[in-house]
């Protein structure tokens, strides 16, 4: 049967050979790279021929055990006729001399990154998923793990010549203009984690010492001219992530927590230069079972500029996008948080990914899910558990880009899809957001300590080899003595999520509650299985009953003992299950919950339900006015200093979305309704809001990496900017002046950008002049420029004029992934303009057609804004279908296969 996908699981049988060792000599000039490779294979089955992956390689020679072999090269693979058939167990060597040519826009294999003036061109690699076959012929498979020897020969002027493993032959002169260096990697590594980089960087290094005395040299390769203090702070953060990973992961992480905290503090002080602590550190750590310890001599983070990804965990050589590798005057608070997360995330992949590797691209989700969970633990350690959990929730509910929205789109894929067109299709929010929610449900059902044990068991069982998601589940089942297979089948193979209603009825005669849970959203498939936790509360704020139940049917009724009657229910504690609750209780019960629920996550869910009802009311009746009760609720929450301190403005996050299909995709109307609500609050509480704005206008010293101070600053900024955006809805000259003052005088990027966004969406007569001013100001700083473009792309008015002005600037480069993403992808996601206005649709179409040739990854992302077309009003749907058909006709199936295929798939799904 022909499927609609280019790759399916059946196309990933076990490789017919075991790859034992790869030895590479990579001879680099600025225009071409000659790779001499020798691979040692052992046949796993009888073989007469062998197929190797090879993409865009020029083949100079190919030999088997030193003798020439016959081969054909077509469809990105070389088929070798072995000199004679070999039996299983036979070892043989294939040597190849091939040439590849780096480019500026194929960001896979070896490619050019931005080069400092006067230096030889910087060349770096990106191999996930199938980039290595653009460097040398290989079995480009996650199971082809082997040891590596890599020799680099390149221009002596490069500051660094880098690959994976430890240096086995120091850098020395090769000839008059070139140097050579050799790396040896004795830990088995799959090709997708290979890294090679030659370039000019400023290196910042410092030794990191584990509690047991083992030392790792940390190297940060920053862009030349980087600020020394910022780079050193970045090294402090690297060390912090590595230390935290050691002390706060592993099988016993929930034991001896005080000792761990103390050890963490002492090691941090020692790293920052304090002496005389080593004895105490040794004593504290003597009996402590810690987590992952890095096995190599050097751990490196390398700044890259042109990439489709924020970071890549090449073994021992993490690449991170330059704008997220170190603090900077232009970094936003969200990006600073991202920086912390990405450093820990990529480092943890050395264990989860590098040591224990998935078996096929279909298991990438697990690799990411577990790594994201650990990353979130790290961020929670610094920013607070509630704050990070709310941050997760935002990624589920965000309209358009959140997983609840993506999961019901025309091209949504299950966590383990039936197939894919390009491995990058697997790098989605389903992988990074929904999949971790699935593994979190397993954690909820096992309990955190057992989950930690099971994860450790999995990492020990498969150290140095490959494992499938089923292997991971078996480890969970072995520790929990439960069967997760039915639950996993549904969550991994079905798209969508359960929509759940729950009802609790009190029975005074037995002092118990009868709880009925109903789920829908599984269509013709099986009901979902999920943990369901909750609390019944009375109006005095007392817990009357606490329950936890596994839901595995469409409708389930169960009874829980109470201590008296209750007035409201807290459902889905901590949002532990990936479900969307339909709230049926009256407003009064929801208001009671926002007042009495001490958990910010479930409190937020009640608030969201109230906000949606308010939105729905205004949308259904254009003459309706915003309610005072809701405005009071917002003001009361904003005035809760304790909550704002722990969670910033997130408890008040108000999404422009409703579930009513009539308005769910009426983006312009949704925006207008929210502005109306904001105007209601601003008119009622103008004085109080102005006072709050001043109260949260605080500046701490965030020069050093002191997580508690950063956390306080970020949360204050968030509250201040929410207050400003409420006031901005008044759109008066007076408010314009306040916004403009914040734009002009803010030291930090977050506050300046928040003000810029509001100003560009306002009716202020000089908004175009402000755009010009920021274009000039940001032009010399890549990060500031990207942030500026995003702000313009998100604007609620004149968006297309703003963007055309930016496109016309000589500063803008479409080949720069960061700039293209900020302009085109952000614009596409600004649906009230990109889909609902004539000039928006025209600009969207032109942009997609042009960008398809340059960056397929971003273009495919832009196409996802079409994926809910089925649900749009007929007239708009017809307009959008025309646009999409014109795109499909204009995009070349050969040049941009993934874009073409995705456009066709969306059309097919809608037609
Ligand atoms: Zn990752």
mmCIF file of N, CA and C in Angstrom, residues 81-182:
data_model
loop_
_atom_site.group_PDB
_atom_site.id
_atom_site.type_symbol
_atom_site.label_atom_id
_atom_site.label_comp_id
_atom_site.label_asym_id
_atom_site.label_seq_id
_atom_site.Cartn_x
_atom_site.Cartn_y
_atom_site.Cartn_z
ATOM 1 N N UNK A 81 29.159 -3.350 -4.613
ATOM 2 C CA UNK A 81 29.198 -4.805 -4.803
ATOM 3 C C UNK A 81 30.436 -5.297 -4.062
ATOM 4 N N UNK A 82 30.241 -6.017 -2.965
ATOM 5 C CA UNK A 82 31.405 -6.470 -2.198
ATOM 6 C C UNK A 82 32.240 -7.398 -3.068
ATOM 7 N N UNK A 83 33.543 -7.426 -2.811
ATOM 8 C CA UNK A 83 34.431 -8.194 -3.681
ATOM 9 C C UNK A 83 34.059 -9.672 -3.712
ATOM 10 N N UNK A 84 33.596 -10.196 -2.588
ATOM 11 C CA UNK A 84 32.914 -11.494 -2.612
ATOM 12 C C UNK A 84 31.926 -11.524 -1.455
ATOM 13 N N UNK A 85 30.860 -12.333 -1.562
ATOM 14 C CA UNK A 85 29.848 -12.353 -0.502
ATOM 15 C C UNK A 85 30.494 -12.669 0.842
ATOM 16 N N UNK A 86 30.006 -12.042 1.906
ATOM 17 C CA UNK A 86 30.578 -12.295 3.239
ATOM 18 C C UNK A 86 29.513 -12.898 4.139
ATOM 19 N N UNK A 87 29.976 -13.682 5.095
ATOM 20 C CA UNK A 87 29.041 -14.319 6.030
ATOM 21 C C UNK A 87 28.968 -13.485 7.305
ATOM 22 N N UNK A 88 27.916 -13.703 8.109
ATOM 23 C CA UNK A 88 27.770 -12.917 9.342
ATOM 24 C C UNK A 88 29.021 -13.038 10.214
ATOM 25 N N UNK A 89 29.435 -11.950 10.789
ATOM 26 C CA UNK A 89 30.621 -11.960 11.646
ATOM 27 C C UNK A 89 31.881 -11.517 10.925
ATOM 28 N N UNK A 90 31.834 -11.538 9.590
ATOM 29 C CA UNK A 90 33.021 -11.136 8.818
ATOM 30 C C UNK A 90 33.276 -9.641 8.961
ATOM 31 N N UNK A 91 34.529 -9.285 9.204
ATOM 32 C CA UNK A 91 34.876 -7.863 9.278
ATOM 33 C C UNK A 91 35.475 -7.416 7.948
ATOM 34 N N UNK A 92 35.139 -6.197 7.567
ATOM 35 C CA UNK A 92 35.768 -5.623 6.373
ATOM 36 C C UNK A 92 35.814 -4.109 6.505
ATOM 37 N N UNK A 93 36.714 -3.522 5.685
ATOM 38 C CA UNK A 93 36.885 -2.065 5.738
ATOM 39 C C UNK A 93 36.477 -1.451 4.415
ATOM 40 N N UNK A 94 35.738 -0.362 4.483
ATOM 41 C CA UNK A 94 35.429 0.418 3.274
ATOM 42 C C UNK A 94 36.113 1.766 3.424
ATOM 43 N N UNK A 95 36.961 2.084 2.448
ATOM 44 C CA UNK A 95 37.625 3.391 2.471
ATOM 45 C C UNK A 95 37.067 4.230 1.331
ATOM 46 N N UNK A 96 36.854 5.498 1.598
ATOM 47 C CA UNK A 96 36.305 6.382 0.560
ATOM 48 C C UNK A 96 37.017 7.709 0.602
ATOM 49 N N UNK A 97 37.186 8.274 -0.576
ATOM 50 C CA UNK A 97 37.662 9.649 -0.638
ATOM 51 C C UNK A 97 36.576 10.431 -1.370
ATOM 52 N N UNK A 98 35.991 11.376 -0.678
ATOM 53 C CA UNK A 98 34.862 12.103 -1.253
ATOM 54 C C UNK A 98 35.049 13.602 -1.022
ATOM 55 N N UNK A 99 34.315 14.368 -1.823
ATOM 56 C CA UNK A 99 34.379 15.829 -1.693
ATOM 57 C C UNK A 99 32.976 16.357 -1.454
ATOM 58 N N UNK A 100 32.829 17.264 -0.475
ATOM 59 C CA UNK A 100 31.553 17.952 -0.311
ATOM 60 C C UNK A 100 31.801 19.447 -0.336
ATOM 61 N N UNK A 101 30.752 20.183 -0.694
ATOM 62 C CA UNK A 101 30.897 21.641 -0.810
ATOM 63 C C UNK A 101 29.882 22.329 0.096
ATOM 64 N N UNK A 102 30.391 22.987 1.128
ATOM 65 C CA UNK A 102 29.483 23.692 2.042
ATOM 66 C C UNK A 102 28.711 24.786 1.301
ATOM 67 N N UNK A 103 27.515 25.106 1.790
ATOM 68 C CA UNK A 103 26.746 26.222 1.225
ATOM 69 C C UNK A 103 26.321 27.142 2.373
ATOM 70 N N UNK A 104 25.679 28.261 1.992
ATOM 71 C CA UNK A 104 25.205 29.224 2.990
ATOM 72 C C UNK A 104 23.813 28.883 3.487
ATOM 73 N N UNK A 105 23.049 28.116 2.670
ATOM 74 C CA UNK A 105 21.641 27.963 3.047
ATOM 75 C C UNK A 105 21.187 26.536 3.308
ATOM 76 N N UNK A 106 21.980 25.517 2.920
ATOM 77 C CA UNK A 106 21.605 24.157 3.342
ATOM 78 C C UNK A 106 22.262 23.958 4.697
ATOM 79 N N UNK A 107 21.468 24.089 5.741
ATOM 80 C CA UNK A 107 22.047 24.136 7.089
ATOM 81 C C UNK A 107 22.165 22.724 7.644
ATOM 82 N N UNK A 108 22.760 21.850 6.873
ATOM 83 C CA UNK A 108 22.872 20.441 7.218
ATOM 84 C C UNK A 108 24.174 19.925 6.618
ATOM 85 N N UNK A 109 24.783 18.931 7.263
ATOM 86 C CA UNK A 109 26.122 18.545 6.844
ATOM 87 C C UNK A 109 27.053 19.679 7.227
ATOM 88 N N UNK A 110 28.071 19.940 6.394
ATOM 89 C CA UNK A 110 28.959 21.083 6.666
ATOM 90 C C UNK A 110 28.410 22.312 5.945
ATOM 91 N N UNK A 111 28.343 23.434 6.654
ATOM 92 C CA UNK A 111 27.873 24.654 5.994
ATOM 93 C C UNK A 111 28.598 25.868 6.553
ATOM 94 N N UNK A 112 28.495 26.970 5.801
ATOM 95 C CA UNK A 112 29.149 28.205 6.226
ATOM 96 C C UNK A 112 28.313 28.905 7.273
ATOM 97 N N UNK A 113 28.951 29.303 8.347
ATOM 98 C CA UNK A 113 28.285 30.203 9.267
ATOM 99 C C UNK A 113 28.882 31.589 9.046
ATOM 100 N N UNK A 114 28.279 32.607 9.651
ATOM 101 C CA UNK A 114 28.788 33.969 9.494
ATOM 102 C C UNK A 114 30.264 34.000 9.915
ATOM 103 N N UNK A 115 31.079 34.679 9.131
ATOM 104 C CA UNK A 115 32.520 34.712 9.380
ATOM 105 C C UNK A 115 32.960 36.118 9.770
ATOM 106 N N UNK A 116 33.776 36.221 10.813
ATOM 107 C CA UNK A 116 34.298 37.545 11.163
ATOM 108 C C UNK A 116 35.169 38.084 10.017
ATOM 109 N N UNK A 117 35.152 39.405 9.848
ATOM 110 C CA UNK A 117 35.905 40.053 8.750
ATOM 111 C C UNK A 117 37.382 39.659 8.758
ATOM 112 N N UNK A 118 37.902 39.348 7.561
ATOM 113 C CA UNK A 118 39.328 39.094 7.426
ATOM 114 C C UNK A 118 39.744 37.684 7.821
ATOM 115 N N UNK A 119 38.797 36.833 8.223
ATOM 116 C CA UNK A 119 39.128 35.476 8.641
ATOM 117 C C UNK A 119 38.689 34.472 7.568
ATOM 118 N N UNK A 120 39.327 33.293 7.538
ATOM 119 C CA UNK A 120 38.823 32.261 6.626
ATOM 120 C C UNK A 120 37.402 31.869 7.040
ATOM 121 N N UNK A 121 36.628 31.399 6.071
ATOM 122 C CA UNK A 121 35.202 31.171 6.330
ATOM 123 C C UNK A 121 34.959 30.128 7.415
ATOM 124 N N UNK A 122 34.095 30.484 8.324
ATOM 125 C CA UNK A 122 33.704 29.557 9.384
ATOM 126 C C UNK A 122 32.850 28.447 8.777
ATOM 127 N N UNK A 123 33.214 27.197 9.090
ATOM 128 C CA UNK A 123 32.433 26.050 8.611
ATOM 129 C C UNK A 123 32.058 25.199 9.815
ATOM 130 N N UNK A 124 30.755 24.935 9.973
ATOM 131 C CA UNK A 124 30.323 24.073 11.076
ATOM 132 C C UNK A 124 29.412 22.989 10.521
ATOM 133 N N UNK A 125 29.130 21.996 11.349
ATOM 134 C CA UNK A 125 28.247 20.924 10.885
ATOM 135 C C UNK A 125 26.965 20.888 11.704
ATOM 136 N N UNK A 126 25.922 20.363 11.066
ATOM 137 C CA UNK A 126 24.677 20.016 11.756
ATOM 138 C C UNK A 126 24.295 18.672 11.172
ATOM 139 N N UNK A 127 24.270 17.627 12.005
ATOM 140 C CA UNK A 127 24.033 16.300 11.443
ATOM 141 C C UNK A 127 22.654 15.719 11.757
ATOM 142 N N UNK A 128 22.024 16.176 12.833
ATOM 143 C CA UNK A 128 20.690 15.616 13.086
ATOM 144 C C UNK A 128 19.742 16.110 11.994
ATOM 145 N N UNK A 129 19.093 15.291 11.264
ATOM 146 C CA UNK A 129 19.012 13.859 11.444
ATOM 147 C C UNK A 129 19.915 13.133 10.435
ATOM 148 N N UNK A 130 19.935 13.614 9.219
ATOM 149 C CA UNK A 130 20.704 12.912 8.203
ATOM 150 C C UNK A 130 21.724 13.834 7.558
ATOM 151 N N UNK A 131 22.461 14.535 8.364
ATOM 152 C CA UNK A 131 23.455 15.470 7.843
ATOM 153 C C UNK A 131 24.790 14.799 7.592
ATOM 154 N N UNK A 132 25.090 13.733 8.342
ATOM 155 C CA UNK A 132 26.428 13.155 8.191
ATOM 156 C C UNK A 132 26.639 12.594 6.794
ATOM 157 N N UNK A 133 25.573 12.098 6.162
ATOM 158 C CA UNK A 133 25.725 11.552 4.797
ATOM 159 C C UNK A 133 26.072 12.633 3.779
ATOM 160 N N UNK A 134 25.989 13.903 4.176
ATOM 161 C CA UNK A 134 26.466 14.987 3.318
ATOM 162 C C UNK A 134 27.968 15.237 3.526
ATOM 163 N N UNK A 135 28.551 14.515 4.511
ATOM 164 C CA UNK A 135 29.977 14.688 4.806
ATOM 165 C C UNK A 135 30.782 13.489 4.304
ATOM 166 N N UNK A 136 30.273 12.279 4.559
ATOM 167 C CA UNK A 136 30.982 11.066 4.118
ATOM 168 C C UNK A 136 29.963 9.945 3.924
ATOM 169 N N UNK A 137 30.278 8.960 3.048
ATOM 170 C CA UNK A 137 29.374 7.818 2.894
ATOM 171 C C UNK A 137 29.271 7.075 4.228
ATOM 172 N N UNK A 138 28.083 6.647 4.599
ATOM 173 C CA UNK A 138 27.928 6.060 5.940
ATOM 174 C C UNK A 138 26.619 5.304 6.022
ATOM 175 N N UNK A 139 26.470 4.570 7.121
ATOM 176 C CA UNK A 139 25.161 4.040 7.488
ATOM 177 C C UNK A 139 24.577 5.129 8.384
ATOM 178 N N UNK A 140 23.725 5.981 7.820
ATOM 179 C CA UNK A 140 23.260 7.143 8.589
ATOM 180 C C UNK A 140 22.046 6.738 9.425
ATOM 181 N N UNK A 141 22.332 5.994 10.459
ATOM 182 C CA UNK A 141 21.283 5.355 11.248
ATOM 183 C C UNK A 141 21.641 5.520 12.723
ATOM 184 N N UNK A 142 20.626 5.728 13.551
ATOM 185 C CA UNK A 142 20.890 5.960 14.971
ATOM 186 C C UNK A 142 21.535 4.741 15.647
ATOM 187 N N UNK A 143 21.316 3.555 15.044
ATOM 188 C CA UNK A 143 21.890 2.337 15.643
ATOM 189 C C UNK A 143 23.323 2.085 15.190
ATOM 190 N N UNK A 144 23.789 2.881 14.222
ATOM 191 C CA UNK A 144 25.168 2.700 13.747
ATOM 192 C C UNK A 144 26.134 3.425 14.682
ATOM 193 N N UNK A 145 26.125 3.039 15.944
ATOM 194 C CA UNK A 145 26.995 3.694 16.925
ATOM 195 C C UNK A 145 28.373 3.061 16.876
ATOM 196 N N UNK A 146 29.396 3.890 16.862
ATOM 197 C CA UNK A 146 30.747 3.341 16.808
ATOM 198 C C UNK A 146 31.726 4.333 17.427
ATOM 199 N N UNK A 147 32.962 3.895 17.553
ATOM 200 C CA UNK A 147 34.012 4.801 18.025
ATOM 201 C C UNK A 147 34.562 5.561 16.817
ATOM 202 N N UNK A 148 35.188 6.688 17.074
ATOM 203 C CA UNK A 148 35.585 7.597 15.995
ATOM 204 C C UNK A 148 37.002 8.125 16.191
ATOM 205 N N UNK A 149 37.714 8.281 15.068
ATOM 206 C CA UNK A 149 38.968 9.044 15.063
ATOM 207 C C UNK A 149 38.811 10.116 13.993
ATOM 208 N N UNK A 150 38.992 11.348 14.346
ATOM 209 C CA UNK A 150 38.778 12.429 13.375
ATOM 210 C C UNK A 150 40.000 13.337 13.323
ATOM 211 N N UNK A 151 40.600 13.409 12.143
ATOM 212 C CA UNK A 151 41.726 14.321 11.934
ATOM 213 C C UNK A 151 41.251 15.482 11.075
ATOM 214 N N UNK A 152 41.552 16.688 11.509
ATOM 215 C CA UNK A 152 41.167 17.881 10.741
ATOM 216 C C UNK A 152 42.434 18.530 10.186
ATOM 217 N N UNK A 153 42.383 18.924 8.933
ATOM 218 C CA UNK A 153 43.470 19.719 8.345
ATOM 219 C C UNK A 153 42.809 21.004 7.832
ATOM 220 N N UNK A 154 43.231 22.143 8.344
ATOM 221 C CA UNK A 154 42.572 23.389 7.940
ATOM 222 C C UNK A 154 43.488 24.590 8.164
ATOM 223 N N UNK A 155 43.069 25.702 7.602
ATOM 224 C CA UNK A 155 43.795 26.971 7.657
ATOM 225 C C UNK A 155 44.318 27.278 9.063
ATOM 226 N N UNK A 156 45.608 27.637 9.146
ATOM 227 C CA UNK A 156 46.216 27.926 10.457
ATOM 228 C C UNK A 156 45.589 29.126 11.143
ATOM 229 N N UNK A 157 44.921 29.997 10.352
ATOM 230 C CA UNK A 157 44.360 31.204 10.961
ATOM 231 C C UNK A 157 43.112 30.933 11.801
ATOM 232 N N UNK A 158 42.477 29.787 11.598
ATOM 233 C CA UNK A 158 41.305 29.463 12.435
ATOM 234 C C UNK A 158 41.742 29.397 13.898
ATOM 235 N N UNK A 159 40.896 29.949 14.781
ATOM 236 C CA UNK A 159 41.244 29.874 16.205
ATOM 237 C C UNK A 159 40.986 28.470 16.747
ATOM 238 N N UNK A 160 39.991 27.775 16.200
ATOM 239 C CA UNK A 160 39.628 26.464 16.741
ATOM 240 C C UNK A 160 39.353 25.462 15.624
ATOM 241 N N UNK A 161 39.854 24.250 15.809
ATOM 242 C CA UNK A 161 39.540 23.115 14.934
ATOM 243 C C UNK A 161 38.948 22.058 15.854
ATOM 244 N N UNK A 162 37.662 21.762 15.692
ATOM 245 C CA UNK A 162 36.974 20.975 16.718
ATOM 246 C C UNK A 162 36.246 19.769 16.159
ATOM 247 N N UNK A 163 36.279 18.678 16.935
ATOM 248 C CA UNK A 163 35.398 17.544 16.677
ATOM 249 C C UNK A 163 35.091 16.856 18.004
ATOM 250 N N UNK A 164 34.444 15.686 17.950
ATOM 251 C CA UNK A 164 34.026 15.009 19.182
ATOM 252 C C UNK A 164 35.157 14.185 19.802
ATOM 253 N N UNK A 165 35.093 14.029 21.109
ATOM 254 C CA UNK A 165 36.051 13.165 21.815
ATOM 255 C C UNK A 165 37.189 13.962 22.429
ATOM 256 N N UNK A 166 38.219 13.223 22.856
ATOM 257 C CA UNK A 166 39.391 13.875 23.450
ATOM 258 C C UNK A 166 40.471 14.064 22.387
ATOM 259 N N UNK A 167 41.324 15.065 22.566
ATOM 260 C CA UNK A 167 42.420 15.284 21.621
ATOM 261 C C UNK A 167 43.432 14.156 21.789
ATOM 262 N N UNK A 168 43.728 13.438 20.692
ATOM 263 C CA UNK A 168 44.716 12.365 20.807
ATOM 264 C C UNK A 168 46.048 12.794 20.186
ATOM 265 N N UNK A 169 45.990 13.799 19.310
ATOM 266 C CA UNK A 169 47.230 14.380 18.765
ATOM 267 C C UNK A 169 47.034 15.891 18.723
ATOM 268 N N UNK A 170 47.857 16.594 19.487
ATOM 269 C CA UNK A 170 47.687 18.043 19.640
ATOM 270 C C UNK A 170 47.784 18.757 18.292
ATOM 271 N N UNK A 171 47.228 19.948 18.266
ATOM 272 C CA UNK A 171 47.259 20.761 17.045
ATOM 273 C C UNK A 171 48.700 21.110 16.695
ATOM 274 N N UNK A 172 49.052 20.890 15.431
ATOM 275 C CA UNK A 172 50.419 21.205 14.985
ATOM 276 C C UNK A 172 50.374 21.648 13.528
ATOM 277 N N UNK A 173 51.470 22.200 13.020
ATOM 278 C CA UNK A 173 51.543 22.620 11.633
ATOM 279 C C UNK A 173 51.421 21.430 10.712
ATOM 280 N N UNK A 174 50.643 21.553 9.626
ATOM 281 C CA UNK A 174 50.536 20.492 8.636
ATOM 282 C C UNK A 174 51.414 20.843 7.431
ATOM 283 N N UNK A 175 51.232 22.059 6.933
ATOM 284 C CA UNK A 175 52.119 22.564 5.874
ATOM 285 C C UNK A 175 52.289 24.058 6.108
ATOM 286 N N UNK A 176 52.635 24.812 5.102
ATOM 287 C CA UNK A 176 52.968 26.223 5.333
ATOM 288 C C UNK A 176 51.770 27.053 5.775
ATOM 289 N N UNK A 177 50.564 26.660 5.348
ATOM 290 C CA UNK A 177 49.405 27.494 5.683
ATOM 291 C C UNK A 177 48.382 26.785 6.550
ATOM 292 N N UNK A 178 48.596 25.499 6.817
ATOM 293 C CA UNK A 178 47.523 24.757 7.490
ATOM 294 C C UNK A 178 48.007 23.991 8.717
ATOM 295 N N UNK A 179 47.062 23.765 9.623
ATOM 296 C CA UNK A 179 47.329 23.012 10.851
ATOM 297 C C UNK A 179 46.562 21.689 10.822
ATOM 298 N N UNK A 180 46.939 20.803 11.725
ATOM 299 C CA UNK A 180 46.195 19.548 11.851
ATOM 300 C C UNK A 180 46.038 19.179 13.325
ATOM 301 N N UNK A 181 44.951 18.470 13.607
ATOM 302 C CA UNK A 181 44.676 18.018 14.981
ATOM 303 C C UNK A 181 43.875 16.723 14.876
ATOM 304 N N UNK A 182 44.009 15.834 15.854
ATOM 305 C CA UNK A 182 43.249 14.576 15.828
ATOM 306 C C UNK A 182 42.479 14.387 17.128
#
